[in-house]
Short mmCIF file of the C-alpha atoms (twelve columns), coordinates in Angstrom:
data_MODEL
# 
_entry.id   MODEL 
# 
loop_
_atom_site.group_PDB 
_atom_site.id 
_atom_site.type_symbol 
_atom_site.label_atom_id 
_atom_site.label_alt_id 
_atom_site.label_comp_id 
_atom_site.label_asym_id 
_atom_site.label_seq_id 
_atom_site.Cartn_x 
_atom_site.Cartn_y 
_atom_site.Cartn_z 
_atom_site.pdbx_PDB_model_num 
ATOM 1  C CA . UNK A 1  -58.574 65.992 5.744  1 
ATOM 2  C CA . UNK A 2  -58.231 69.617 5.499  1 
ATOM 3  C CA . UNK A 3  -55.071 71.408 4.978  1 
ATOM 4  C CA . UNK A 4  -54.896 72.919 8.166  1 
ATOM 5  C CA . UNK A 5  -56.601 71.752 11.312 1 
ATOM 6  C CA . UNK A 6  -56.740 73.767 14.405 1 
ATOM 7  C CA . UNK A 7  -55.833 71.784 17.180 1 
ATOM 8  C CA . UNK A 8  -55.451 74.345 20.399 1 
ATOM 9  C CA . UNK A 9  -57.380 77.324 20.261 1 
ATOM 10 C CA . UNK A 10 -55.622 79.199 22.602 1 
ATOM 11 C CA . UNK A 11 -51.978 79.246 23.825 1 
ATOM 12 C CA . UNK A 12 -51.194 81.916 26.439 1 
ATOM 13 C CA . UNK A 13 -52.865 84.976 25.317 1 
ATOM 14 C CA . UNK A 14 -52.287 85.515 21.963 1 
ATOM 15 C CA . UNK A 15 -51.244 81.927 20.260 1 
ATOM 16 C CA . UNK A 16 -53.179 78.975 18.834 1 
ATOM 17 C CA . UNK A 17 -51.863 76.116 18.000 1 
ATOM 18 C CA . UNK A 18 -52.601 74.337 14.029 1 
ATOM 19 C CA . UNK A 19 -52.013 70.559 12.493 1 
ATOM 20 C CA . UNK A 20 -51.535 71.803 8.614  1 
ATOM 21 C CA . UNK A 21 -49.915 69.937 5.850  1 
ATOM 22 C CA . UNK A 22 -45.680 70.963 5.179  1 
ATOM 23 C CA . UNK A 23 -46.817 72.707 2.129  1 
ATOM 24 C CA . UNK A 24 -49.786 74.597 3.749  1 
ATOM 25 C CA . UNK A 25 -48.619 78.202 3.193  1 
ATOM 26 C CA . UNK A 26 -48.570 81.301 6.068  1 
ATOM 27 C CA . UNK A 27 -51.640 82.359 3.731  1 
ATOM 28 C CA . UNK A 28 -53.503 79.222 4.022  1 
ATOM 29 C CA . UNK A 29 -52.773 78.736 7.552  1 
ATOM 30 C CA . UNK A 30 -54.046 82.458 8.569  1 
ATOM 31 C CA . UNK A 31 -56.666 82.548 6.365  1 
ATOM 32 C CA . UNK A 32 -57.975 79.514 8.464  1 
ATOM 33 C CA . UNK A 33 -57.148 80.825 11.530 1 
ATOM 34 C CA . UNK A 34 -58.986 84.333 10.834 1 
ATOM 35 C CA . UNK A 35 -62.167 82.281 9.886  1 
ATOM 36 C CA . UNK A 36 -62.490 79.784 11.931 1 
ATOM 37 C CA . UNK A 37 -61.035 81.312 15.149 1 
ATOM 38 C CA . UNK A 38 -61.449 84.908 15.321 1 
ATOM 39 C CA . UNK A 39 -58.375 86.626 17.597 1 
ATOM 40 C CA . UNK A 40 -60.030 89.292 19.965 1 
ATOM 41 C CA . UNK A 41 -58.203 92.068 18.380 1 
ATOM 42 C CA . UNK A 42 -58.294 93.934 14.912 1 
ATOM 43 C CA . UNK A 43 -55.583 92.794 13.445 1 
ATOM 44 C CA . UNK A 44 -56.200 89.328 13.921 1 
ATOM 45 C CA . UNK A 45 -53.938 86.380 13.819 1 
ATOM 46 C CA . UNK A 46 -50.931 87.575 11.647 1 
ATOM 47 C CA . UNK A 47 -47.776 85.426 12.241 1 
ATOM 48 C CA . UNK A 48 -47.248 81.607 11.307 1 
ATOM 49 C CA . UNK A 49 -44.158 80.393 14.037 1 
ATOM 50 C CA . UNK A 50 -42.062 77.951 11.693 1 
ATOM 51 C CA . UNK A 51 -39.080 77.662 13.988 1 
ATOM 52 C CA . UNK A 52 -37.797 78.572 17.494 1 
ATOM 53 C CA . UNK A 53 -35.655 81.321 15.933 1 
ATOM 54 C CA . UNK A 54 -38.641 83.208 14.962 1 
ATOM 55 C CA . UNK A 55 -39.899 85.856 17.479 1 
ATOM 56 C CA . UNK A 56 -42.548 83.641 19.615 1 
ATOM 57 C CA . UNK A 57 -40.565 81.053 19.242 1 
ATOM 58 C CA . UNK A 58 -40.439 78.440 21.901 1 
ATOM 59 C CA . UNK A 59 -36.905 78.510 23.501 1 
ATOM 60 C CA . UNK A 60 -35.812 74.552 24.310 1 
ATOM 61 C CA . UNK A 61 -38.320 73.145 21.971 1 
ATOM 62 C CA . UNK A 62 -38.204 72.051 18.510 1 
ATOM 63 C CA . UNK A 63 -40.686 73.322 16.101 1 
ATOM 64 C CA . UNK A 64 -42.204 72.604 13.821 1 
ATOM 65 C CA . UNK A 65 -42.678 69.044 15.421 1 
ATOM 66 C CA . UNK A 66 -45.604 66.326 13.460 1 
ATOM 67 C CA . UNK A 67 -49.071 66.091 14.390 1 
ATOM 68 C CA . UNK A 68 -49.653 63.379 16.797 1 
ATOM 69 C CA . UNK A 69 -52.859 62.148 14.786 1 
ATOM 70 C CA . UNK A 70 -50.947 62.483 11.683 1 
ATOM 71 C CA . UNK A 71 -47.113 62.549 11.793 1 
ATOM 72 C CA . UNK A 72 -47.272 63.320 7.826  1 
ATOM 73 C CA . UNK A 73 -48.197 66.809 9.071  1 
ATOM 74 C CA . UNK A 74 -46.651 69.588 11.314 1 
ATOM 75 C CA . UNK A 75 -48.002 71.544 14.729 1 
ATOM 76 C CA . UNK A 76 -47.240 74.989 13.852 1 
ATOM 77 C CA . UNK A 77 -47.839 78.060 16.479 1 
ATOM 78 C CA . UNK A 78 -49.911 81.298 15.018 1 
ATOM 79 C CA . UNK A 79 -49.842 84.469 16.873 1 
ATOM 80 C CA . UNK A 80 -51.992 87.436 16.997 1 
# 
């Protein structure tokens, strides 16, 4: 299995939501994102969400949280 998965490519308007391994780096995870996933503007996706505390964070909800399909992994948020 790949090191990070995308598993929603969309969340609102600038978020996507990615399965990736806990040691997957914001690197990695981007660099995936960018290819596979193109955001609409020129910067592209730039930010890797690790917790709530981080802006885009998800207020009430715990993140990162594991994959359903693979609870060794985590669902991470990206934003553009």
């Amino acid at each position: 299995m790949d090191k990070v998965v995308i598993t929603k490519r969309w969340l609102g308007l600038g978020g996507m939501q990615v399965c990736a391994s806990r040691d997957a780096t914001d690197k990695e995870i981007l660099a995936v994102c960018n290819a596979d996933n193109p955001a609409a503007i020129e910067a592209g996706w730039s930010t890797v969400v690790r917790s709530v505390d981080e802006p885009g964070g998800a207020a009430g909800r715990h993140i990162p949280v594991a994959c359903e399909a693979n609870p060794g992994r985590v669902l991470l948020v990206v934003l553009c």
